[in-house]
JSON list of C-alpha atoms in Angstrom, two decimals:
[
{"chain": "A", "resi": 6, "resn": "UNK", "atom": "CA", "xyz": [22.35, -3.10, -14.83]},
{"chain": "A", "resi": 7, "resn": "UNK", "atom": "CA", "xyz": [20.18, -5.07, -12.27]},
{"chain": "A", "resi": 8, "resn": "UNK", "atom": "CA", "xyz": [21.11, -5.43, -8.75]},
{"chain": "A", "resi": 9, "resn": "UNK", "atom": "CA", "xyz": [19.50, -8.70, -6.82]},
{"chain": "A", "resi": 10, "resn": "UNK", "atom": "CA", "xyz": [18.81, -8.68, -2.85]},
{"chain": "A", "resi": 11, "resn": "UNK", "atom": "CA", "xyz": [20.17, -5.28, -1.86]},
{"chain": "A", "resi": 12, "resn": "UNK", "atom": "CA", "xyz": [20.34, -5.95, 1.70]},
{"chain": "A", "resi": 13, "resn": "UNK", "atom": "CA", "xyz": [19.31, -1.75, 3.01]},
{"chain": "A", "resi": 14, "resn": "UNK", "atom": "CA", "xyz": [16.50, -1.76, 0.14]},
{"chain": "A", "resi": 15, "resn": "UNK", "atom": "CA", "xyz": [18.42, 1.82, -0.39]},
{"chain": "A", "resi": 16, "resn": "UNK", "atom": "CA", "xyz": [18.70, 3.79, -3.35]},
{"chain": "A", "resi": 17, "resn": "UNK", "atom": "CA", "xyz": [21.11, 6.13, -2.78]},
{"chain": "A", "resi": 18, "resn": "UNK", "atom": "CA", "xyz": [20.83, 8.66, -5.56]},
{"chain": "A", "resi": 19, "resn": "UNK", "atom": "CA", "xyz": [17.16, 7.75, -7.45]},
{"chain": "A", "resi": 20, "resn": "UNK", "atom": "CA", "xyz": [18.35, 10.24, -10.23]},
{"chain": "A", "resi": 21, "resn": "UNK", "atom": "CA", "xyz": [20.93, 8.30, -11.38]},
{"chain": "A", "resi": 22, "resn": "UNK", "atom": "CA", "xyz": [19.73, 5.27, -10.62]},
{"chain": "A", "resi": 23, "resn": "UNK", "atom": "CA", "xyz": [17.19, 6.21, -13.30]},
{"chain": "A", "resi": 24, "resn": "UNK", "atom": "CA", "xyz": [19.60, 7.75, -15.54]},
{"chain": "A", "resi": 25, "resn": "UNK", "atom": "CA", "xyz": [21.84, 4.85, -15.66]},
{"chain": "A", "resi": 26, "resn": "UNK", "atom": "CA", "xyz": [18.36, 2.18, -16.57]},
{"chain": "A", "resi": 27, "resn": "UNK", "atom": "CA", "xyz": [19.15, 0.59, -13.26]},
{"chain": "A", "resi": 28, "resn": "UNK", "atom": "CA", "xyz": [16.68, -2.22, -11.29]},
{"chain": "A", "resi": 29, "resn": "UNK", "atom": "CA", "xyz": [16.57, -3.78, -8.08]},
{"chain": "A", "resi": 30, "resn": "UNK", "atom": "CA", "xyz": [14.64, -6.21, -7.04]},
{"chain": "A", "resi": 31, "resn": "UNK", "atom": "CA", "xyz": [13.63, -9.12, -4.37]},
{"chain": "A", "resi": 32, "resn": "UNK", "atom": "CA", "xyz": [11.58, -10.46, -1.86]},
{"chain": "A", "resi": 33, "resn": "UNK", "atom": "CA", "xyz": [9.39, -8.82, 0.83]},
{"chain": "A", "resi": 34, "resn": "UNK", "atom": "CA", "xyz": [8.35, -10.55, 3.83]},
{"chain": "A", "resi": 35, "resn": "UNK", "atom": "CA", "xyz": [4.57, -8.74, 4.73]},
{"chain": "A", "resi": 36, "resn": "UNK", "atom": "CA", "xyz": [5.76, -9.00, 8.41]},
{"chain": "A", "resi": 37, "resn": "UNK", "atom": "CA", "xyz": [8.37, -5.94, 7.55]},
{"chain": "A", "resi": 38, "resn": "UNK", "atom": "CA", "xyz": [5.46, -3.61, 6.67]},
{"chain": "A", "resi": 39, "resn": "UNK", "atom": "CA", "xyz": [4.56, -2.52, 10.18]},
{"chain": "A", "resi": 40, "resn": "UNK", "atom": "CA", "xyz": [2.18, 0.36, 9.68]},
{"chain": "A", "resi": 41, "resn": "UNK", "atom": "CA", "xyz": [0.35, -2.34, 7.40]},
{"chain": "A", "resi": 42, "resn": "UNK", "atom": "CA", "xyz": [0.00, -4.79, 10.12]},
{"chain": "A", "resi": 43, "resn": "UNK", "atom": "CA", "xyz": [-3.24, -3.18, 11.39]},
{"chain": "A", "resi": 44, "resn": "UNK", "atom": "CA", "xyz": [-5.03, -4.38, 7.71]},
{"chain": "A", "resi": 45, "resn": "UNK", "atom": "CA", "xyz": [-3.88, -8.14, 7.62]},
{"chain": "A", "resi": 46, "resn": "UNK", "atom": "CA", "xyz": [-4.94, -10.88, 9.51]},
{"chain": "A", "resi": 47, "resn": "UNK", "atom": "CA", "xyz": [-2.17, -12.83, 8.47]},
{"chain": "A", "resi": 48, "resn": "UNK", "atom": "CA", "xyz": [1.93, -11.55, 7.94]},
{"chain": "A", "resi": 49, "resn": "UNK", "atom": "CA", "xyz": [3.21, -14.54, 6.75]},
{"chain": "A", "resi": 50, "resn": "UNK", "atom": "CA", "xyz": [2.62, -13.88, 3.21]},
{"chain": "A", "resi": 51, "resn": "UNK", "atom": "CA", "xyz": [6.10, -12.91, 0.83]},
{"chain": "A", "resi": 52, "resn": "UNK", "atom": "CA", "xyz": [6.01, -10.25, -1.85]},
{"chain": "A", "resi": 53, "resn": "UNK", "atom": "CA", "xyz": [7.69, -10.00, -4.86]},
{"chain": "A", "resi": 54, "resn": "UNK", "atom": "CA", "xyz": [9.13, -6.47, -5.95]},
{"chain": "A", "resi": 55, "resn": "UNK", "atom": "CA", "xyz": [10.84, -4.75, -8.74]},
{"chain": "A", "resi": 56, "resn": "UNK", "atom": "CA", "xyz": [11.85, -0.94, -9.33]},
{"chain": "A", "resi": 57, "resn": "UNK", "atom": "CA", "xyz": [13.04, -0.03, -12.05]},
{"chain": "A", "resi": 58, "resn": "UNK", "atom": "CA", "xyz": [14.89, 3.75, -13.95]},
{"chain": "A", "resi": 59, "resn": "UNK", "atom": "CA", "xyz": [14.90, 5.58, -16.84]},
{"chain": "A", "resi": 60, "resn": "UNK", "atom": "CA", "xyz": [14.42, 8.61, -18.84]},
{"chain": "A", "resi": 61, "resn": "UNK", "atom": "CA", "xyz": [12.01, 9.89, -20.84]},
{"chain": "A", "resi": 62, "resn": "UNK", "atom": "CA", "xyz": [11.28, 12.81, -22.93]},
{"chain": "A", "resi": 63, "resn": "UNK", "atom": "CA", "xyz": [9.47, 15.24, -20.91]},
{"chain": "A", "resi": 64, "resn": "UNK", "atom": "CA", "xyz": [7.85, 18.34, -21.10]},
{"chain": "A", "resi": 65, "resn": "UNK", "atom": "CA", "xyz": [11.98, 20.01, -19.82]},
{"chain": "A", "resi": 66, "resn": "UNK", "atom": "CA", "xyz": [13.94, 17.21, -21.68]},
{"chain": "A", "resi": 67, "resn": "UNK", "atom": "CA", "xyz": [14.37, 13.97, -20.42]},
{"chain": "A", "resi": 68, "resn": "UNK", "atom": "CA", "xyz": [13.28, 13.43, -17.40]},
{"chain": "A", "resi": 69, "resn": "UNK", "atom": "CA", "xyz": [13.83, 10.17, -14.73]},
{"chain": "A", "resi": 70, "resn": "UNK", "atom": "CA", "xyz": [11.10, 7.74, -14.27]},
{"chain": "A", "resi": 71, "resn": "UNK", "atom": "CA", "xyz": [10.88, 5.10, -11.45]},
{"chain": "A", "resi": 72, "resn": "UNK", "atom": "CA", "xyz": [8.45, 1.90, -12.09]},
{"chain": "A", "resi": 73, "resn": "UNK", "atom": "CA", "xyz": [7.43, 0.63, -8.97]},
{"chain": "A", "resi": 74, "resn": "UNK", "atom": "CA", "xyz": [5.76, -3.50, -9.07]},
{"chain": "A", "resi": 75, "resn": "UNK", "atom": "CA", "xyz": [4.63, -5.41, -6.81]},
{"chain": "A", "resi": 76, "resn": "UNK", "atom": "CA", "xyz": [3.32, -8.72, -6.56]},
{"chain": "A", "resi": 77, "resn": "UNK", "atom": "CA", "xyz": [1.93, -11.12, -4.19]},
{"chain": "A", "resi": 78, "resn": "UNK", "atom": "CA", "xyz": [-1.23, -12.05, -2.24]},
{"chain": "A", "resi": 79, "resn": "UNK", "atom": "CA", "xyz": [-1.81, -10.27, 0.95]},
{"chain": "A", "resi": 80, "resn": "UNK", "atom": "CA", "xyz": [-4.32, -11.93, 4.01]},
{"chain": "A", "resi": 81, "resn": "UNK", "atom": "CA", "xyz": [-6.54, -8.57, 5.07]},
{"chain": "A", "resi": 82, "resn": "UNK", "atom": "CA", "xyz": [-9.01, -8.86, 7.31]},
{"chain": "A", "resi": 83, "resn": "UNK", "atom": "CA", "xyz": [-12.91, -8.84, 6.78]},
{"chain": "A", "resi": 84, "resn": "UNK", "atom": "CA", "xyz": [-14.05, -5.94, 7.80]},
{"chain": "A", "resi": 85, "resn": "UNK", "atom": "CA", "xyz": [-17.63, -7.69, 8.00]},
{"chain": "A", "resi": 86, "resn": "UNK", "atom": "CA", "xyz": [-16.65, -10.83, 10.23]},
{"chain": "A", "resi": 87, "resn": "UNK", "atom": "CA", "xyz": [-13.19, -10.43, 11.03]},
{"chain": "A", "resi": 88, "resn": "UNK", "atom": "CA", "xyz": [-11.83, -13.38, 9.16]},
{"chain": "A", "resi": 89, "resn": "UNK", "atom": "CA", "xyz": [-8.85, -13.81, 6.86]},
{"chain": "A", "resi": 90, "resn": "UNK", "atom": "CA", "xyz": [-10.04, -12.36, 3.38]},
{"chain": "A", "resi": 91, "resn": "UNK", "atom": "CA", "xyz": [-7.23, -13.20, 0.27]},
{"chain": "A", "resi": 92, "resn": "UNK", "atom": "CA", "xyz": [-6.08, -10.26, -1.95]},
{"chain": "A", "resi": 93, "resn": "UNK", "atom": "CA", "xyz": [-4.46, -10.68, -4.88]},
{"chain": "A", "resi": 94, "resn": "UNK", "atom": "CA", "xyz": [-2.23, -7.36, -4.76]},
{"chain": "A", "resi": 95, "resn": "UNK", "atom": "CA", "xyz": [-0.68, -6.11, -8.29]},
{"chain": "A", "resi": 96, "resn": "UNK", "atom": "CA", "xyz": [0.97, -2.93, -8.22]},
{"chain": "A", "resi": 97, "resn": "UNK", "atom": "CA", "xyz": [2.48, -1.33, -11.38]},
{"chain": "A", "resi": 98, "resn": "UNK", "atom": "CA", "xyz": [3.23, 2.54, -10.60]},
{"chain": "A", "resi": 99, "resn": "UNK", "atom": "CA", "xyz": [5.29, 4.93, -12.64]},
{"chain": "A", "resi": 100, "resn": "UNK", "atom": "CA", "xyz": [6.48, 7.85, -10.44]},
{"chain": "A", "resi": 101, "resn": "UNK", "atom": "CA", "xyz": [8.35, 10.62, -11.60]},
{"chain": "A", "resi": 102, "resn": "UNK", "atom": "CA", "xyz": [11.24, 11.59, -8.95]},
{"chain": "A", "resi": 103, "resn": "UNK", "atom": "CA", "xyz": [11.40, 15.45, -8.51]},
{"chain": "A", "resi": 104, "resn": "UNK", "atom": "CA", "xyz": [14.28, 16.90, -5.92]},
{"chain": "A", "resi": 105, "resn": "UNK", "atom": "CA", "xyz": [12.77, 18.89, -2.72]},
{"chain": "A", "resi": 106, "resn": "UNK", "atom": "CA", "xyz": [11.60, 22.34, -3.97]},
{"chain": "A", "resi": 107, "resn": "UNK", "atom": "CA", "xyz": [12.11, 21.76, -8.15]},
{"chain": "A", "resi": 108, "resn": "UNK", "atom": "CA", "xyz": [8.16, 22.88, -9.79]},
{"chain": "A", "resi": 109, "resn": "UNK", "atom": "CA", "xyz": [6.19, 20.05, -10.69]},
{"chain": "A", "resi": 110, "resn": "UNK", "atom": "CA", "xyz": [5.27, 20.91, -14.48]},
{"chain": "A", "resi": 111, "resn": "UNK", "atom": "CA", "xyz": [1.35, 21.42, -14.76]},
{"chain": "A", "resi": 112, "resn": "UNK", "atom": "CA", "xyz": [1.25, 18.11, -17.36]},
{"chain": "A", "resi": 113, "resn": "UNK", "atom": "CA", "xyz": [2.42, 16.31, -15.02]},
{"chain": "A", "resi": 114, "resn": "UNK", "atom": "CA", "xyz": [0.22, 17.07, -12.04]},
{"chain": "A", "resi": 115, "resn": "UNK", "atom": "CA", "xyz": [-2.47, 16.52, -14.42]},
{"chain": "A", "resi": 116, "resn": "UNK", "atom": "CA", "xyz": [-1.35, 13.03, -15.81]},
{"chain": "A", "resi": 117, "resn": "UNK", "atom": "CA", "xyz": [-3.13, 10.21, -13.66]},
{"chain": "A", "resi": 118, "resn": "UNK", "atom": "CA", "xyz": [-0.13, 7.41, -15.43]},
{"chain": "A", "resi": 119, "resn": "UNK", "atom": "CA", "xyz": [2.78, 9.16, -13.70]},
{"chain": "A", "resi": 120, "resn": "UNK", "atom": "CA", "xyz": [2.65, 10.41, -9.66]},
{"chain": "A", "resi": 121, "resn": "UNK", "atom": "CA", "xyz": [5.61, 12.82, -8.69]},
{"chain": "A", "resi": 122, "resn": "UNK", "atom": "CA", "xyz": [7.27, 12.32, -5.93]},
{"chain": "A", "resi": 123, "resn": "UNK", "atom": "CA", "xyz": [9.56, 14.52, -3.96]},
{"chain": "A", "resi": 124, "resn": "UNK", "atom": "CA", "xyz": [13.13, 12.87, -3.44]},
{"chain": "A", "resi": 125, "resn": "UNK", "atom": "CA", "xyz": [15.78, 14.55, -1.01]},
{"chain": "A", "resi": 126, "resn": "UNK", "atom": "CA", "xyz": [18.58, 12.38, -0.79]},
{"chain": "A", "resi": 127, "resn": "UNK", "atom": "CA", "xyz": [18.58, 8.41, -1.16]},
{"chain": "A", "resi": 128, "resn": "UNK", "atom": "CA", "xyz": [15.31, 6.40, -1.21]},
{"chain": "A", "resi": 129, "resn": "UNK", "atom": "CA", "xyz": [14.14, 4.11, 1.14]},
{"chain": "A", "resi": 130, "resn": "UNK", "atom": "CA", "xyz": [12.61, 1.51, -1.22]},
{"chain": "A", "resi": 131, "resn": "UNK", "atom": "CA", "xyz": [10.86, -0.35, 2.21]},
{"chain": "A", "resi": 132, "resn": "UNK", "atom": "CA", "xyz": [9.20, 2.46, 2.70]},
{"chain": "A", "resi": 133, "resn": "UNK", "atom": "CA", "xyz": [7.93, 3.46, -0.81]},
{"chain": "A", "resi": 134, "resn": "UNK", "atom": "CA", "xyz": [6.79, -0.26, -0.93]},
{"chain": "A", "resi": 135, "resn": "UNK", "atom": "CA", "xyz": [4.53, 0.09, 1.72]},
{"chain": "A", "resi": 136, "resn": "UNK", "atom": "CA", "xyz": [3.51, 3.60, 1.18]},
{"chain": "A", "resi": 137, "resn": "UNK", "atom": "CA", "xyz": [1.82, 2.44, -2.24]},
{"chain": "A", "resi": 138, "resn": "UNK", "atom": "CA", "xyz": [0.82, -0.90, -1.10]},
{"chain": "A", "resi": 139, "resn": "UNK", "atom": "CA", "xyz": [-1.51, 0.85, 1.51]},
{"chain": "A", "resi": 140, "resn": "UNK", "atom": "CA", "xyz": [-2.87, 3.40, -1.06]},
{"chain": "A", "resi": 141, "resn": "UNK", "atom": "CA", "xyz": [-3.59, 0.52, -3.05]},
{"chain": "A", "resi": 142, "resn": "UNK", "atom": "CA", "xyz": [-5.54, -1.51, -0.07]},
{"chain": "A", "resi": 143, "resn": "UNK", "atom": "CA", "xyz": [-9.54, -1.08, -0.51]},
{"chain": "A", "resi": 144, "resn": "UNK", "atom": "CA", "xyz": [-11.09, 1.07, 2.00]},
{"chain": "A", "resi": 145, "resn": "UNK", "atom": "CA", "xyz": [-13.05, -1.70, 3.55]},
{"chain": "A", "resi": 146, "resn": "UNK", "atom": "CA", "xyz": [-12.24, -5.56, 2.88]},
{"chain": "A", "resi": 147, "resn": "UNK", "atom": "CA", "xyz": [-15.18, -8.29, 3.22]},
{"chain": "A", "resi": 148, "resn": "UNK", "atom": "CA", "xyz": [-16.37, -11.17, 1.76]},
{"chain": "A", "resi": 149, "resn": "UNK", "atom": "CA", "xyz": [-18.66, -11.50, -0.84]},
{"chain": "A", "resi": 150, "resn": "UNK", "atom": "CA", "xyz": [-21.00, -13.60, 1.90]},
{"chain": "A", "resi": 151, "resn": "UNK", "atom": "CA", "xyz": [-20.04, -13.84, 5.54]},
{"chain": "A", "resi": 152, "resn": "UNK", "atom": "CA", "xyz": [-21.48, -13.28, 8.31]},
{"chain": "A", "resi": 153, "resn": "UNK", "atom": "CA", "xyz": [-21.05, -10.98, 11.55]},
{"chain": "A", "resi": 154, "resn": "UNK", "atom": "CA", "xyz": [-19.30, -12.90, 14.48]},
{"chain": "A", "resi": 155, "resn": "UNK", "atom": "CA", "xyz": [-21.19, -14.17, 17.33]},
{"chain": "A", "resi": 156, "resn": "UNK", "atom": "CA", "xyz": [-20.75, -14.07, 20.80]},
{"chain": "A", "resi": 157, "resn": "UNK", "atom": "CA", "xyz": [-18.97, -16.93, 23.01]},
{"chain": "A", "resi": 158, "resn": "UNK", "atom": "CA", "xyz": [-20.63, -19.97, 22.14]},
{"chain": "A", "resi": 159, "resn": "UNK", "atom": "CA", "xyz": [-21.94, -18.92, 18.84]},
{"chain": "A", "resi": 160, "resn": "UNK", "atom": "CA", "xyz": [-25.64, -17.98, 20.42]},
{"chain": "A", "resi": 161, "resn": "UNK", "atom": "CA", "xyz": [-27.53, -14.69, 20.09]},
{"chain": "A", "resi": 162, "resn": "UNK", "atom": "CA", "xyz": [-27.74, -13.15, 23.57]},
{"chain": "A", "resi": 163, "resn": "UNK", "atom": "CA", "xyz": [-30.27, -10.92, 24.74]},
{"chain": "A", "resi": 164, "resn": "UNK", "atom": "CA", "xyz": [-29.85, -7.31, 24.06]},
{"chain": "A", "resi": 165, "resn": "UNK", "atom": "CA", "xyz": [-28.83, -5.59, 27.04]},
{"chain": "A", "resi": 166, "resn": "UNK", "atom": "CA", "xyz": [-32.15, -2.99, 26.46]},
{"chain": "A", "resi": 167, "resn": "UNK", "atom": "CA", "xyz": [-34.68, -5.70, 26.63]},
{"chain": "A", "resi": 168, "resn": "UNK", "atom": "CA", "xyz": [-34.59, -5.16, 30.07]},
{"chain": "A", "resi": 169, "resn": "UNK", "atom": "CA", "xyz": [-35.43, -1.68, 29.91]},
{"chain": "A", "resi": 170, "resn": "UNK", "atom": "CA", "xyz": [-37.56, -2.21, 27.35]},
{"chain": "A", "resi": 171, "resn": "UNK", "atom": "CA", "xyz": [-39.87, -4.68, 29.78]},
{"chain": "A", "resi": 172, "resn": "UNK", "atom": "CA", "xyz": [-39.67, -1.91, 32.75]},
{"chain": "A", "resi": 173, "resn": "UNK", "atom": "CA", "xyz": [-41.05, 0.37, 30.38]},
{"chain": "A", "resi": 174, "resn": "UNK", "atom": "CA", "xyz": [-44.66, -1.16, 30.38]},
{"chain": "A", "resi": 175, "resn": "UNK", "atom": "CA", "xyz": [-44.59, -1.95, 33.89]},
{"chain": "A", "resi": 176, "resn": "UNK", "atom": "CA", "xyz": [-46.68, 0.47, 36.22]},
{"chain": "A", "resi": 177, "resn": "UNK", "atom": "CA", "xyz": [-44.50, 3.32, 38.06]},
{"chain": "A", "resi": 178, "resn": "UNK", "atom": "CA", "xyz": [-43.87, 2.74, 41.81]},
{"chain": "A", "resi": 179, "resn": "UNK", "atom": "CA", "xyz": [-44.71, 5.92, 43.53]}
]
């Protein structure tokens, strides 16, 4: 059963929206994404998303999975010269919903295709969007080539210890 444009981006039981093989997805303006705002030098860009359920056989009996994609191009900012720099961005997590104090089986915490992820309540697919979209961001964005910015005017200026640099060879008044 697949749900398109769910207005709240809500999920209000995850473990039976994965029991039941359930999928929303839709359209994410980057402008929504607040805490990612800092990153981009651009938030016009749109976002595709998708999450989908279902069950597999785990390590306790079948157990709920949530696949989490993401697609779209993203406008970060050059950490080198401060210009627009264009990310392709292509998420495709598989998390494993677990309710608020249930043991994480040892397999699992050692399995680097499926992250748990502690669920009390309903599921604020916004917010899971943009948590894994900024684990997925690179630490520092920059060109291949670019160079720093320049002062006003684009000209070098004088380095503010060249001054003190020239009073250090002059004689000392006494």
């Amino acid at each position: 059963m697949s749900q398109q444009g769910v207005p709240s981006r809500i999920i209000p039981d995850p473990f039976r929206f994965a029991a039941e093989s359930r999928s929303i997805e839709g359209e994410l303006a980057v402008a929504d994404l607040l805490r990612l705002s800092d990153a981009l030098a651009s938030t016009q860009d749109v976002l595709g998303w998708r999450v989908a359920g279902s069950m597999v056989e785990g390590a306790e009996g079948m157990e709920p999975r949530l696949r989490l994609q993401v697609d779209g191009v993203l406008q970060l900012r050059c950490q080198r010269c401060l210009a627009g720099l264009e990310w392709p961005l292509r998420l495709d997590t598989l998390l494993q919903p677990v309710r608020v104090g249930q043991p994480i089986p040892e397999e699992e915490l050692e399995n680097d295709e499926v992250d748990a992820i502690e669920i009390e309540g309903e599921l604020d697919v916004l917010a899971l969007l943009e948590d894994e979209i900024l684990l997925a961001l690179p630490i520092a964005p920059r060109h291949q080539v670019c160079e720093a910015p320049r002062p006003d005017g684009g000209s070098s200026k004088e380095s503010p210890f060249a001054a003190l640099a020239s009073l250090r060879g002059s004689p000392s008044a006494k």
